[in-house]
mmCIF file of C-alpha atoms and ligand atoms in Angstrom:
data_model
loop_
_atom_site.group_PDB
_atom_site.id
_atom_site.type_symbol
_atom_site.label_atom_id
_atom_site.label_comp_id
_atom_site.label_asym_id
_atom_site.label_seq_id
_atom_site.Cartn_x
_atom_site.Cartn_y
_atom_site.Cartn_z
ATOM 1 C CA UNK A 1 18.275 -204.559 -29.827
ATOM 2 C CA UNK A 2 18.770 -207.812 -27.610
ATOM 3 C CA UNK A 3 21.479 -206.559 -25.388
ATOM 4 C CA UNK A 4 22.983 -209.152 -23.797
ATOM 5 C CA UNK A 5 22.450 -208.943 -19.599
ATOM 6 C CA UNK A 6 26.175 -209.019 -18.306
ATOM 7 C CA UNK A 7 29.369 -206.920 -19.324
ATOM 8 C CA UNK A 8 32.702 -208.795 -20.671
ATOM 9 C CA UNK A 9 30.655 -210.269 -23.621
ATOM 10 C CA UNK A 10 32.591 -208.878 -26.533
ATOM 11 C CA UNK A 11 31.662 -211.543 -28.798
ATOM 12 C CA UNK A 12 28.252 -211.505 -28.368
ATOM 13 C CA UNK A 13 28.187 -207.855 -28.890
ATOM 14 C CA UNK A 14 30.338 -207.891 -31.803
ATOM 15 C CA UNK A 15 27.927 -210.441 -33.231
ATOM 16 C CA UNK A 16 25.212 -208.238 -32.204
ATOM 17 C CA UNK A 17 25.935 -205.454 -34.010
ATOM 18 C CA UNK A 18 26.958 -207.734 -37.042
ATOM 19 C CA UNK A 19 30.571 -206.939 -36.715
ATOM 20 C CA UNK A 20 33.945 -208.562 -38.346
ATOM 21 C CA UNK A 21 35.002 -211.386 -35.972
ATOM 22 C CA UNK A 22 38.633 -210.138 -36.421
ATOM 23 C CA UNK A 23 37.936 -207.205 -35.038
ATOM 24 C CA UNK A 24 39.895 -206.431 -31.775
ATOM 25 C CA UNK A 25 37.272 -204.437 -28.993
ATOM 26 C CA UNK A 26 39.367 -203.892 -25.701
ATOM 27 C CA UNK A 27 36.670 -204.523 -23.100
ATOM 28 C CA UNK A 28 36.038 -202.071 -20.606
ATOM 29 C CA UNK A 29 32.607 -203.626 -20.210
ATOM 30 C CA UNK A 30 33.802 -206.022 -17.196
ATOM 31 C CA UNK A 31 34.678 -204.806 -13.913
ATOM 32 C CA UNK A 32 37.166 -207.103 -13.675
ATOM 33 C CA UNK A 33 41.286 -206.188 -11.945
ATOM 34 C CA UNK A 34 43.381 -206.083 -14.759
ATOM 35 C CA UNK A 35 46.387 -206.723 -12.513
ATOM 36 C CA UNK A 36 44.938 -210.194 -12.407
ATOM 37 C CA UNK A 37 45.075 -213.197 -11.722
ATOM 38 C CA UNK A 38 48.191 -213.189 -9.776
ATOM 39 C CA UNK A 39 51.361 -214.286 -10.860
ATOM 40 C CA UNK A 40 51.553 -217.404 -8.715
ATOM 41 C CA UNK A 41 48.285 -218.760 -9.578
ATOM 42 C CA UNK A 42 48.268 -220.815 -12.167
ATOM 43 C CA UNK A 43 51.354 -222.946 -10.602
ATOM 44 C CA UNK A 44 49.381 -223.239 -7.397
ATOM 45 C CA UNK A 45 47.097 -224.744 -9.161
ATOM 46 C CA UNK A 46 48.820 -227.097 -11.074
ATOM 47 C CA UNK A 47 50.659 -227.863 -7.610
ATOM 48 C CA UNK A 48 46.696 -228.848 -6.443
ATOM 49 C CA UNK A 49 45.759 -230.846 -9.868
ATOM 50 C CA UNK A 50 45.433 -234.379 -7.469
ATOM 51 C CA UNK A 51 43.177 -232.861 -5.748
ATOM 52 C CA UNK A 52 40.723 -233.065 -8.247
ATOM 53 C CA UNK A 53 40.660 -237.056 -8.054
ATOM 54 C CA UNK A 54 39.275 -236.878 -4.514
ATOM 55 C CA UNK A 55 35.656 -235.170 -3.015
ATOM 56 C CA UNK A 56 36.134 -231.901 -1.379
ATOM 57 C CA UNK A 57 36.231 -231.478 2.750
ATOM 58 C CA UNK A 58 32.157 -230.978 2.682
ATOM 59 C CA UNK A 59 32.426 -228.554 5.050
ATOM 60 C CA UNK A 60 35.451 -226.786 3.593
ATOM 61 C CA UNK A 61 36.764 -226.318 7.130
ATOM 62 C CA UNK A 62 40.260 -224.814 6.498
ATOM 63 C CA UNK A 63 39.025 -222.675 3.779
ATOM 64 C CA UNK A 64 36.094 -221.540 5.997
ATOM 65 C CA UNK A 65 38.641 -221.136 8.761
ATOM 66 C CA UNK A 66 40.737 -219.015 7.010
ATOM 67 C CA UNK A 67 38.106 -216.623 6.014
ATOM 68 C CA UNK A 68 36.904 -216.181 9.218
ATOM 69 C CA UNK A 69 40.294 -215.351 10.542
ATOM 70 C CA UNK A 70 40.589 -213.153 7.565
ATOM 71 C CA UNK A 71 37.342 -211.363 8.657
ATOM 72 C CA UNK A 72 37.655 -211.588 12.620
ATOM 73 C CA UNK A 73 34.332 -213.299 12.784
ATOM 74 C CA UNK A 74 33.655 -216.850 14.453
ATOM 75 C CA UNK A 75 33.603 -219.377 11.181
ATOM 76 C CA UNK A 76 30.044 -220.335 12.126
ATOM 77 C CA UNK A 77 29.253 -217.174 10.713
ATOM 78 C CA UNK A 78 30.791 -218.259 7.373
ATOM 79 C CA UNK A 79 29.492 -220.094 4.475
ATOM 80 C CA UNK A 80 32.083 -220.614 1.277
ATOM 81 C CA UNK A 81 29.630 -220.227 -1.907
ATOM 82 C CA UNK A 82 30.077 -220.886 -5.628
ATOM 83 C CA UNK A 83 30.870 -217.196 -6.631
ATOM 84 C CA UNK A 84 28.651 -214.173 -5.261
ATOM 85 C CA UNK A 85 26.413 -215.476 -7.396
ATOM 86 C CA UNK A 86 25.298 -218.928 -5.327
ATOM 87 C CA UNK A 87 25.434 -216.354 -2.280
ATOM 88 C CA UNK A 88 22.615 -214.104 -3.421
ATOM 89 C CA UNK A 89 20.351 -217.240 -4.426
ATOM 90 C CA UNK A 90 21.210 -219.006 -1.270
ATOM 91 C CA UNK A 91 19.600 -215.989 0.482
ATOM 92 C CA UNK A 92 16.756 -215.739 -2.006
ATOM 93 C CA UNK A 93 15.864 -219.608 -1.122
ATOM 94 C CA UNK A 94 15.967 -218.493 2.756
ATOM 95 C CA UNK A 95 13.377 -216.079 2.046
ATOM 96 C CA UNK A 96 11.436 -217.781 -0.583
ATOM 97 C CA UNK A 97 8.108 -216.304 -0.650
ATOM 98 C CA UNK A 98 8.465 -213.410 1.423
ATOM 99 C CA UNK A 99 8.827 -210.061 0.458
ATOM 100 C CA UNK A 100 11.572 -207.692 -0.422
ATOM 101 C CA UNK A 101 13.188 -204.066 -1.035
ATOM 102 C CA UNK A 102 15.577 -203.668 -4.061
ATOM 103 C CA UNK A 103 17.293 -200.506 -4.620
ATOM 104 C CA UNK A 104 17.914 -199.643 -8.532
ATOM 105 C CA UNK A 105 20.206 -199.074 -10.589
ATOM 106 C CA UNK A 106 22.201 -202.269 -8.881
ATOM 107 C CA UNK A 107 23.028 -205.726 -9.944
ATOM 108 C CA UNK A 108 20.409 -207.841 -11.424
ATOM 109 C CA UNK A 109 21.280 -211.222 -9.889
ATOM 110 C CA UNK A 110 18.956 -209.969 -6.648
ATOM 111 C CA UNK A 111 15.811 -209.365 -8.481
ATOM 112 C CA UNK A 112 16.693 -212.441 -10.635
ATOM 113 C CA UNK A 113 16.831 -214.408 -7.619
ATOM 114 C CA UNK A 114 14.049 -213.164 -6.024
ATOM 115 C CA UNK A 115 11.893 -213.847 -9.090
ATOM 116 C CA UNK A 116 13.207 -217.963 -9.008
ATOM 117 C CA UNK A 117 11.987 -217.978 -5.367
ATOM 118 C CA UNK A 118 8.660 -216.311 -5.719
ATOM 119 C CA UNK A 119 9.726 -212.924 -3.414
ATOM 120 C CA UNK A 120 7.895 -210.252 -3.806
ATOM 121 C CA UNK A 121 9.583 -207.097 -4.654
ATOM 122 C CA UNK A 122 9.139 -203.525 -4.680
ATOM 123 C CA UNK A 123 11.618 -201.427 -6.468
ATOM 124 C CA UNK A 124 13.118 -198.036 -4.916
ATOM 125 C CA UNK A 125 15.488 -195.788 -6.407
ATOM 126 C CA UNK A 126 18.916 -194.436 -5.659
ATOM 127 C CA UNK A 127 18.746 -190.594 -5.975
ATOM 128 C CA UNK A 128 20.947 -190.182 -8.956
ATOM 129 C CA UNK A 129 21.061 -186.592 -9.317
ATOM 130 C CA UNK A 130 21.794 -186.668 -5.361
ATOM 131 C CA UNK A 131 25.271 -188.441 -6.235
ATOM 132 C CA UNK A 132 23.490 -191.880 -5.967
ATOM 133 C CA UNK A 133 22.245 -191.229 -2.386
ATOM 134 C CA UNK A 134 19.421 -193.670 -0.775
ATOM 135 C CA UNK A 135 16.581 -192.629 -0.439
ATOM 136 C CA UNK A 136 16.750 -193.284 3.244
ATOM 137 C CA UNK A 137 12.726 -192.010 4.049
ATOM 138 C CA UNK A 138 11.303 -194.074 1.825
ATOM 139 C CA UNK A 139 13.652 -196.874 2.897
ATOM 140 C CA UNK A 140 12.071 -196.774 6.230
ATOM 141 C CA UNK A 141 8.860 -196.244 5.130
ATOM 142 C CA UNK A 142 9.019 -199.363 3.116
ATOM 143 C CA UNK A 143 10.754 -201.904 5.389
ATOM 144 C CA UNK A 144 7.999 -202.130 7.973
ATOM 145 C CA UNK A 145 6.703 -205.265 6.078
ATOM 146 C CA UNK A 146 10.169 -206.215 4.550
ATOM 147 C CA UNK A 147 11.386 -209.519 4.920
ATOM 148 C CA UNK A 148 14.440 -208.337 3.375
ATOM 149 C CA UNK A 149 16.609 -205.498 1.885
ATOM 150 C CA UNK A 150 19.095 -205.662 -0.469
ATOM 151 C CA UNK A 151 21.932 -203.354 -1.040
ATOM 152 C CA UNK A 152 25.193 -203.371 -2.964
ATOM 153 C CA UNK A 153 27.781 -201.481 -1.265
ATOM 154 C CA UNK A 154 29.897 -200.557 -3.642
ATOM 155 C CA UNK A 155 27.194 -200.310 -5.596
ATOM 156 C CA UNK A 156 27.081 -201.878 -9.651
ATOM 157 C CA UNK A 157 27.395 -199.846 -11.749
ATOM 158 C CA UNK A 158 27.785 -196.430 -9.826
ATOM 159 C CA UNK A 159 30.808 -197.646 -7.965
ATOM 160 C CA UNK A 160 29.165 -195.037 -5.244
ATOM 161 C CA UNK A 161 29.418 -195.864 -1.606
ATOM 162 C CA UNK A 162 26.271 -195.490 1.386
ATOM 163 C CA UNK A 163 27.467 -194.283 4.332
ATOM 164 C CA UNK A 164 28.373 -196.113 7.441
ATOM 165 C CA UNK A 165 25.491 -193.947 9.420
ATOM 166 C CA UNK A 166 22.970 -194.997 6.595
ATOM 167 C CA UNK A 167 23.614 -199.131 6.903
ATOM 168 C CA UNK A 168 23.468 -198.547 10.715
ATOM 169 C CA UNK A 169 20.262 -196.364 10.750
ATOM 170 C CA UNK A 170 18.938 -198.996 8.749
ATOM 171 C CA UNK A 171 19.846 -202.040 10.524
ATOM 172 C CA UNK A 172 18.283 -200.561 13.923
ATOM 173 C CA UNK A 173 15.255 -200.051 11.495
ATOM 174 C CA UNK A 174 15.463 -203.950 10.469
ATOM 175 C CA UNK A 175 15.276 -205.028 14.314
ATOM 176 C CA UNK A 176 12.221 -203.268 14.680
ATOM 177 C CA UNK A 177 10.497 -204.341 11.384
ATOM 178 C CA UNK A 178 12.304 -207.377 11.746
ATOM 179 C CA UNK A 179 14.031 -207.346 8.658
ATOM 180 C CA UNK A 180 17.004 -208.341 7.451
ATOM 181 C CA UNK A 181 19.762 -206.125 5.138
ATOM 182 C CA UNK A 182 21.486 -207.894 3.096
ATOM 183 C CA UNK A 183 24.851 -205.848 1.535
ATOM 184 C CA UNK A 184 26.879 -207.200 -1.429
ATOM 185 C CA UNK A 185 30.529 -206.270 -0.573
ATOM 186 C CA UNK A 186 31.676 -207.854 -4.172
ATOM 187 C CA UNK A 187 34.142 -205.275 -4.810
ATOM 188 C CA UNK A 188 34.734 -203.633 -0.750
ATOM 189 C CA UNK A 189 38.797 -204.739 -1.798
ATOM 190 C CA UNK A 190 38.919 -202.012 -4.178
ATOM 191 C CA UNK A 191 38.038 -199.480 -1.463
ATOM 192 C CA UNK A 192 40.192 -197.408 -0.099
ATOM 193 C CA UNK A 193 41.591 -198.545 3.463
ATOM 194 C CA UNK A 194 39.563 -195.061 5.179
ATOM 195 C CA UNK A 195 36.155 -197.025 3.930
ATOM 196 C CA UNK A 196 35.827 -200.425 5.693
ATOM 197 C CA UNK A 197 34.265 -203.611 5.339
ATOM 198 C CA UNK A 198 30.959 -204.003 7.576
ATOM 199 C CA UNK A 199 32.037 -207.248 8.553
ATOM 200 C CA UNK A 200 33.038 -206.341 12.220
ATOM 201 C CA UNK A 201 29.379 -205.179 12.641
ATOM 202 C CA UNK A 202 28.453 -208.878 12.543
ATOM 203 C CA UNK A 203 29.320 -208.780 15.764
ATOM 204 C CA UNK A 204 26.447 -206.566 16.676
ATOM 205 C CA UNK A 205 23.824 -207.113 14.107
ATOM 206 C CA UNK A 206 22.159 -210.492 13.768
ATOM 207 C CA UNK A 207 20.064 -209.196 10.539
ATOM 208 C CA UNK A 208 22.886 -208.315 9.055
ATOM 209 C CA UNK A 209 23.998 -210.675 6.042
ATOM 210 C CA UNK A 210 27.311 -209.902 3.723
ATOM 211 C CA UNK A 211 28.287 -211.533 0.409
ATOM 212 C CA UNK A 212 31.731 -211.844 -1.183
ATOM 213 C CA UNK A 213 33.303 -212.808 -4.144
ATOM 214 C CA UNK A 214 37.048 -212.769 -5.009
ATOM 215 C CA UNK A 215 35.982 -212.822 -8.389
ATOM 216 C CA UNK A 216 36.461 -209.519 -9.527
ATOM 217 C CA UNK A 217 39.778 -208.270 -7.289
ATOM 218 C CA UNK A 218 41.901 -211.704 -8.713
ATOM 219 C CA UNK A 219 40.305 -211.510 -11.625
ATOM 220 C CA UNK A 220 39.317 -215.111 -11.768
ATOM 221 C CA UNK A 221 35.091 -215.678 -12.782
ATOM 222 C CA UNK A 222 35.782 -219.057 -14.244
ATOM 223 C CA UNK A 223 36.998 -220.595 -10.448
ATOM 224 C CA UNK A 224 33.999 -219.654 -9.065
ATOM 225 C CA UNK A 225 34.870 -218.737 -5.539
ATOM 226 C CA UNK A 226 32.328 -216.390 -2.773
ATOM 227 C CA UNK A 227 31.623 -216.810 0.546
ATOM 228 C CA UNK A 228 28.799 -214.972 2.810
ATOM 229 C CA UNK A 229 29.019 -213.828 6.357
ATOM 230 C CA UNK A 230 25.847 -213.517 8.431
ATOM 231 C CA UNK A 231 24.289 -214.958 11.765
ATOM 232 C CA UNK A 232 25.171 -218.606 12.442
ATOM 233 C CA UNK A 233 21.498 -219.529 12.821
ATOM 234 C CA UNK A 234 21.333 -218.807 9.016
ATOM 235 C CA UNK A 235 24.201 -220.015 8.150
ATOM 236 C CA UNK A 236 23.620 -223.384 9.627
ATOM 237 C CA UNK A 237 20.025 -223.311 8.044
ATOM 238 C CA UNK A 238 21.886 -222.538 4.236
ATOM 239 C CA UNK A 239 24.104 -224.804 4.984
ATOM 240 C CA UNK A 240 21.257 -227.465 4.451
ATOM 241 C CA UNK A 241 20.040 -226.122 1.324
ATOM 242 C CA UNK A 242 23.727 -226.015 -0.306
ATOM 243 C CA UNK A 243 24.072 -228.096 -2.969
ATOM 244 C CA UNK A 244 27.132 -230.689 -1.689
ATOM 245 C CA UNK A 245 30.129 -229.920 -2.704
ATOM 246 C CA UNK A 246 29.219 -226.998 -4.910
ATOM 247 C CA UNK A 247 32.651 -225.488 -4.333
ATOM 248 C CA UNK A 248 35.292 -227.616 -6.373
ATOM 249 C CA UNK A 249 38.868 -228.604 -5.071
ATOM 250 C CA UNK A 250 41.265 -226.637 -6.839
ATOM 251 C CA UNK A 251 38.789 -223.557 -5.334
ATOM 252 C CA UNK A 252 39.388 -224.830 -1.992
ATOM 253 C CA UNK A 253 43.005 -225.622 -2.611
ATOM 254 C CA UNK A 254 43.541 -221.784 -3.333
ATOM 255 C CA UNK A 255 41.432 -219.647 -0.741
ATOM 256 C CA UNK A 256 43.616 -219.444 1.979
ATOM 257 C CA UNK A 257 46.754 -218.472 -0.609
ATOM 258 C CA UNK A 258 44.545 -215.714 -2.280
ATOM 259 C CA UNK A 259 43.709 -214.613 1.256
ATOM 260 C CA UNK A 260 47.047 -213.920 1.934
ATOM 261 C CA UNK A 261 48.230 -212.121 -0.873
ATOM 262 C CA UNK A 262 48.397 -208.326 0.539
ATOM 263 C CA UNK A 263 50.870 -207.700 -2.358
ATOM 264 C CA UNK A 264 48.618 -207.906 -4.535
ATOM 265 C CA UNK A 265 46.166 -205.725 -3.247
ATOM 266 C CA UNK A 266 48.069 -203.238 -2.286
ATOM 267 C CA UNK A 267 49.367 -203.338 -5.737
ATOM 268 C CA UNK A 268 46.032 -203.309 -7.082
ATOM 269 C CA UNK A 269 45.103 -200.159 -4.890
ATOM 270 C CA UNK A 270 47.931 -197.915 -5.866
ATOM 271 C CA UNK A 271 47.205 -198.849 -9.783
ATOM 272 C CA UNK A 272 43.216 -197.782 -9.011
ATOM 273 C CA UNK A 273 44.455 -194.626 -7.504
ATOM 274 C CA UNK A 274 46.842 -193.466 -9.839
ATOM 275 C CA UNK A 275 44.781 -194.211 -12.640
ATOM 276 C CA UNK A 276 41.754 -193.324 -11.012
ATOM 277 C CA UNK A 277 42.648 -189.912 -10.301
ATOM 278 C CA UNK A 278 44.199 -189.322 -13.524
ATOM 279 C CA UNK A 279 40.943 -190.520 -15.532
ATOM 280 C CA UNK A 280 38.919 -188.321 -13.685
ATOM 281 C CA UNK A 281 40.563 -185.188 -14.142
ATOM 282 C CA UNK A 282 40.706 -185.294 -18.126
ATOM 283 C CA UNK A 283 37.086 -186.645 -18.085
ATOM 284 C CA UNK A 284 36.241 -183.427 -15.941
ATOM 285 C CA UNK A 285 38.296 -181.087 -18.783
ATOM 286 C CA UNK A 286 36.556 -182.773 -21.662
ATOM 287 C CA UNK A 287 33.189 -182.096 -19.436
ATOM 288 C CA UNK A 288 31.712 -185.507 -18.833
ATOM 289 C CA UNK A 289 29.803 -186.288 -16.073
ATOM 290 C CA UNK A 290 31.447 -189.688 -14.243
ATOM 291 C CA UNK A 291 29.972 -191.264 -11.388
ATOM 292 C CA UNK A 292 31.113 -190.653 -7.265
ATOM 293 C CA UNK A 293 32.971 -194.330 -7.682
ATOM 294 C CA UNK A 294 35.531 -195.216 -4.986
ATOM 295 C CA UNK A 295 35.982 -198.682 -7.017
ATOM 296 C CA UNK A 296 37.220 -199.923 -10.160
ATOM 297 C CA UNK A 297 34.714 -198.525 -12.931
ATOM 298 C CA UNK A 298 32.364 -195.496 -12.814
ATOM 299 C CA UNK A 299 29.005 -194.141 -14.797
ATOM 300 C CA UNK A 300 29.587 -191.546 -18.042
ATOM 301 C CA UNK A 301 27.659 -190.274 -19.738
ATOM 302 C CA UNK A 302 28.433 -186.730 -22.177
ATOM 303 C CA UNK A 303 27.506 -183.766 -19.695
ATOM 304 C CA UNK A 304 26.669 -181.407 -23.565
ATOM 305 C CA UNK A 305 25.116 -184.187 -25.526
ATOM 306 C CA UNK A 306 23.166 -186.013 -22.434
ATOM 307 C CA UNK A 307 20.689 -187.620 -24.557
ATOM 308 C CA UNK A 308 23.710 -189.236 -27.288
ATOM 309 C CA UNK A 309 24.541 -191.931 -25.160
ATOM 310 C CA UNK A 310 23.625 -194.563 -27.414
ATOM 311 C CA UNK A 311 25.702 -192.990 -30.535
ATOM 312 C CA UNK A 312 28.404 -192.563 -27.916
ATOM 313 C CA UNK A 313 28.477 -196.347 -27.108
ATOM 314 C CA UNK A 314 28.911 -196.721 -30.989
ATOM 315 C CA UNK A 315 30.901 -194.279 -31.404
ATOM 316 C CA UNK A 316 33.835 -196.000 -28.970
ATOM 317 C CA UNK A 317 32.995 -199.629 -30.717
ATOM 318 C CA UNK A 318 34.061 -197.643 -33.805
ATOM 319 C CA UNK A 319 37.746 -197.111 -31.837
ATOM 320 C CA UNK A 320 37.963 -200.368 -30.627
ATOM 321 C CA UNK A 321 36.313 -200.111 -27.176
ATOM 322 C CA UNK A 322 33.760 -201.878 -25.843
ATOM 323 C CA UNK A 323 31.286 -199.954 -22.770
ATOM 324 C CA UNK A 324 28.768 -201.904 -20.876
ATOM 325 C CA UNK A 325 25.416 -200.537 -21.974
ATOM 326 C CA UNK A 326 22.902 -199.585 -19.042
ATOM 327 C CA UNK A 327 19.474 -200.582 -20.841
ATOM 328 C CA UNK A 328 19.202 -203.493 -18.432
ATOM 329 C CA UNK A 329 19.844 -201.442 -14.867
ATOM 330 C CA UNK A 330 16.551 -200.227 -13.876
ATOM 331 C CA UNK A 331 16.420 -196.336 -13.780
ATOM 332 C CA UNK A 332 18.940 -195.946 -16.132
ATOM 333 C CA UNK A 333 17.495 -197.546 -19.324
ATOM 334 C CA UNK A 334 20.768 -196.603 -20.830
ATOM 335 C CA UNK A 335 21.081 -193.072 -20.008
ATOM 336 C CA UNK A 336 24.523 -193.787 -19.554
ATOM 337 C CA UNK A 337 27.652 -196.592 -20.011
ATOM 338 C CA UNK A 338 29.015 -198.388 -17.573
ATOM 339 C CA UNK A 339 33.462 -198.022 -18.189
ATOM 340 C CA UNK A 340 35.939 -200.078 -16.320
ATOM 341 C CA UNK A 341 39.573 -198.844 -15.109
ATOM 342 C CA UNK A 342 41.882 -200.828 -17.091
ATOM 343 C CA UNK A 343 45.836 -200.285 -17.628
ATOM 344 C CA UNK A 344 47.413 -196.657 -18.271
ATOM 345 C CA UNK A 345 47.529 -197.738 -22.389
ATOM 346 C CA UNK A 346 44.203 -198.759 -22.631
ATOM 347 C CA UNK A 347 42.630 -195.696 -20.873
ATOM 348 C CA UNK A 348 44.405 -193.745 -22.446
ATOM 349 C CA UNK A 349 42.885 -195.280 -25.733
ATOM 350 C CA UNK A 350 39.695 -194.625 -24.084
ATOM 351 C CA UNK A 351 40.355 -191.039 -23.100
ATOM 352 C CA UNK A 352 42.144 -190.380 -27.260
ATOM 353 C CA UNK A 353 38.516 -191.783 -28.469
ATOM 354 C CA UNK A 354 36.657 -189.287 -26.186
ATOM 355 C CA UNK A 355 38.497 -186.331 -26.616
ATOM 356 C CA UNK A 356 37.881 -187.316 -30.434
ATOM 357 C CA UNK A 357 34.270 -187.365 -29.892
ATOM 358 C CA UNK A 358 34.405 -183.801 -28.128
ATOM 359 C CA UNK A 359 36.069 -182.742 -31.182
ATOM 360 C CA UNK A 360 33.964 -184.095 -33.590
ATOM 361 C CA UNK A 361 30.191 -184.605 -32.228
HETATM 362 C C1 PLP B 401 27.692 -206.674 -7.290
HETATM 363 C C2 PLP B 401 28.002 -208.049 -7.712
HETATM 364 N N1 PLP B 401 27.794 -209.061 -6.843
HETATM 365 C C3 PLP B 401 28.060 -210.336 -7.177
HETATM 366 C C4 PLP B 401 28.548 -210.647 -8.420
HETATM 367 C C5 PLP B 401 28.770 -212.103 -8.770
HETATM 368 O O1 PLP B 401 30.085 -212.423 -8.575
HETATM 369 P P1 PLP B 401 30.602 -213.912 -8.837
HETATM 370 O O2 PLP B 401 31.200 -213.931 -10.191
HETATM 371 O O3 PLP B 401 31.601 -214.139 -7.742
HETATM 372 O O4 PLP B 401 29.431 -214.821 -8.719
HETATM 373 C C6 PLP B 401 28.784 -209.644 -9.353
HETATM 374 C C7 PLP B 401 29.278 -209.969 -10.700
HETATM 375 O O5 PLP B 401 29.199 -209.204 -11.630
HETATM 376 C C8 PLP B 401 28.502 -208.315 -8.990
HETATM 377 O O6 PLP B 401 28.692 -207.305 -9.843
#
């Protein structure tokens, strides 16, 4: 089967498996806040349509600004990106040619990227049945002639955390080898407040580089909006390569009011623990294995049936709920789905349609 390479494709899986277009799936395939967007978006930005009939600031200043403050770090260590997604390739282009360490299962837009600018990679692995640890020997082993590392932290699709000691130990590595670590913070706002951001360490750590995307906390992937923190030597070098003005207007118009929505984070935090907590109990009765997460959406996978994966991914499209497969992760090849935290109703579908499958399977 073609599976298609990203979660919160409903469509293209219902067309996939040749379904009824009427039929409703409630996607727990995207790792997306359900909380969101917040209220008071979509007025702010009709309040900012004009500024769509002028050119962005090129250099975004106040948005920039703003995001430093937000961080504590000096905005020339800031660069406002298209989404995560311009981040990562922004990075790739920096190192174009060299050579690279990829840890799997993560997100695919780092090999991807590597790939378009002719990096060479060698794959690692997380040590799953080690609750997702990293394999930190091999790590150091490998980084020696490492022009990069890249790490997600929270990690997609485990939702599992490294340590603080681990990126440190790793970072004093990188100065010797002379290598930079690269760590994809993309969803560090659904952590809880005892497991920071590494952004202060950019005070410390020139090879350290950080990407960001609001995408996933305000639940807004069609805006578009990222930003990465690292050394101002590469940011004024990416700054070069940027395509001009490859944030839009209305983007730039909202940063600084989604940076200062606490409200909704903190909402968004107590939903995620609530919920969080409760999922993981019944899934724990109803023995099913579920990922270490600290974030928004965890790995399952049927602790009696391990190897029914598959019929359990069509076994929940049969109830109306959509998983994100795993074929595509390397070193999971779909041993198990990928589920989101959504609203108390629609786990609670999810959790009726497994404790039917117990029952029946
Ligand atoms: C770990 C990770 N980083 C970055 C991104 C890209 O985010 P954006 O939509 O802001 O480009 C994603 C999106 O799925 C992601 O999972």
């Amino acid at each position: 089967m073609k599976w298609p390479n990203h979660g919160g494709q409903p469509e293209a899986i219902k067309k996939l498996l040749h379904m009824n277009d009427e039929k409703k799936l409630l996607d727990f395939s995207a790792n997306l806040n359900p909380l969101g967007p917040p209220n008071w978006l979509q007025e702010s930005l009709n309040n900012s349509y004009e500024v769509i009939c002028r050119y962005p600031d090129p250099t975004y200043s106040t948005s920039s600004a703003r995001v430093a403050n937000h961080e504590g770090i000096d905005p020339d260590k800031v660069l406002l990106t298209n989404g995560g997604a311009e981040a990562i390739f922004l990075v790739a282009k920096y190192f174009e040619q060299g050579k690279a360490l990829i840890v799997h299962p993560t997100f695919l837009e780092y090999e991807r990227a590597c790939k378009h600018y002719h990096i060479d990679v060698e794959d690692i692995f997380y040590k799953q049945e080690n609750n997702f640890k990293l394999p930190m020997e091999t790590i150091t082993e490998k980084l020696t002639d490492k022009n990069i590392l890249f790490l997600c932290r929270p990690n997609n699709p485990s939702g599992t955390v490294i340590p603080e000691e681990d990126i440190k130990v790793l970072l004093e590595e990188g100065k010797k080898t002379d290598t930079y670590i690269a760590v994809d913070e993309a969803f560090v706002d659904f952590l809880p407040a005892s497991i920071p951001t590494l952004s202060a360490w950019l005070h410390t750590y020139s090879n350290l580089i950080l990407f960001r995307s609001l995408t996933k906390m305000y639940t807004i992937p069609g805006l578009r909006i990222g930003y990465m923190m690292a050394d101002a030597s590469i940011i004024n070098q990416l700054k070069k390569e940027q395509i001009p003005w490859s944030i839009n207007g209305l983007v730039d118009a909202v940063v600084p009011k989604l940076l200062e929505d606490n409200r909704f984070v903190e909402q968004t935090s107590n939903w995620l623990h609530e919920q969080s907590n409760y999922i993981y109990r019944t899934l724990k009765q109803l023995n099913f294995y579920f990922s270490a997460s600290s974030v928004n959406f965890y790995l399952l996978r049927d602790n009696l049936q391990p190897k029914r994966t598959e019929e359990l991914f069509h076994f929940l499209v049969g109830h109306g709920i959509l998983a994100r497969h795993t074929h595509n992760f390397k070193g999971l090849n779909g041993k198990y789905l990928r589920i989101a935290i959504r609203s108390k109703e629609e786990n609670e579908q999810l959790l009726t349609a497994l404790r039917k499958w117990r029952e029946t399977s």
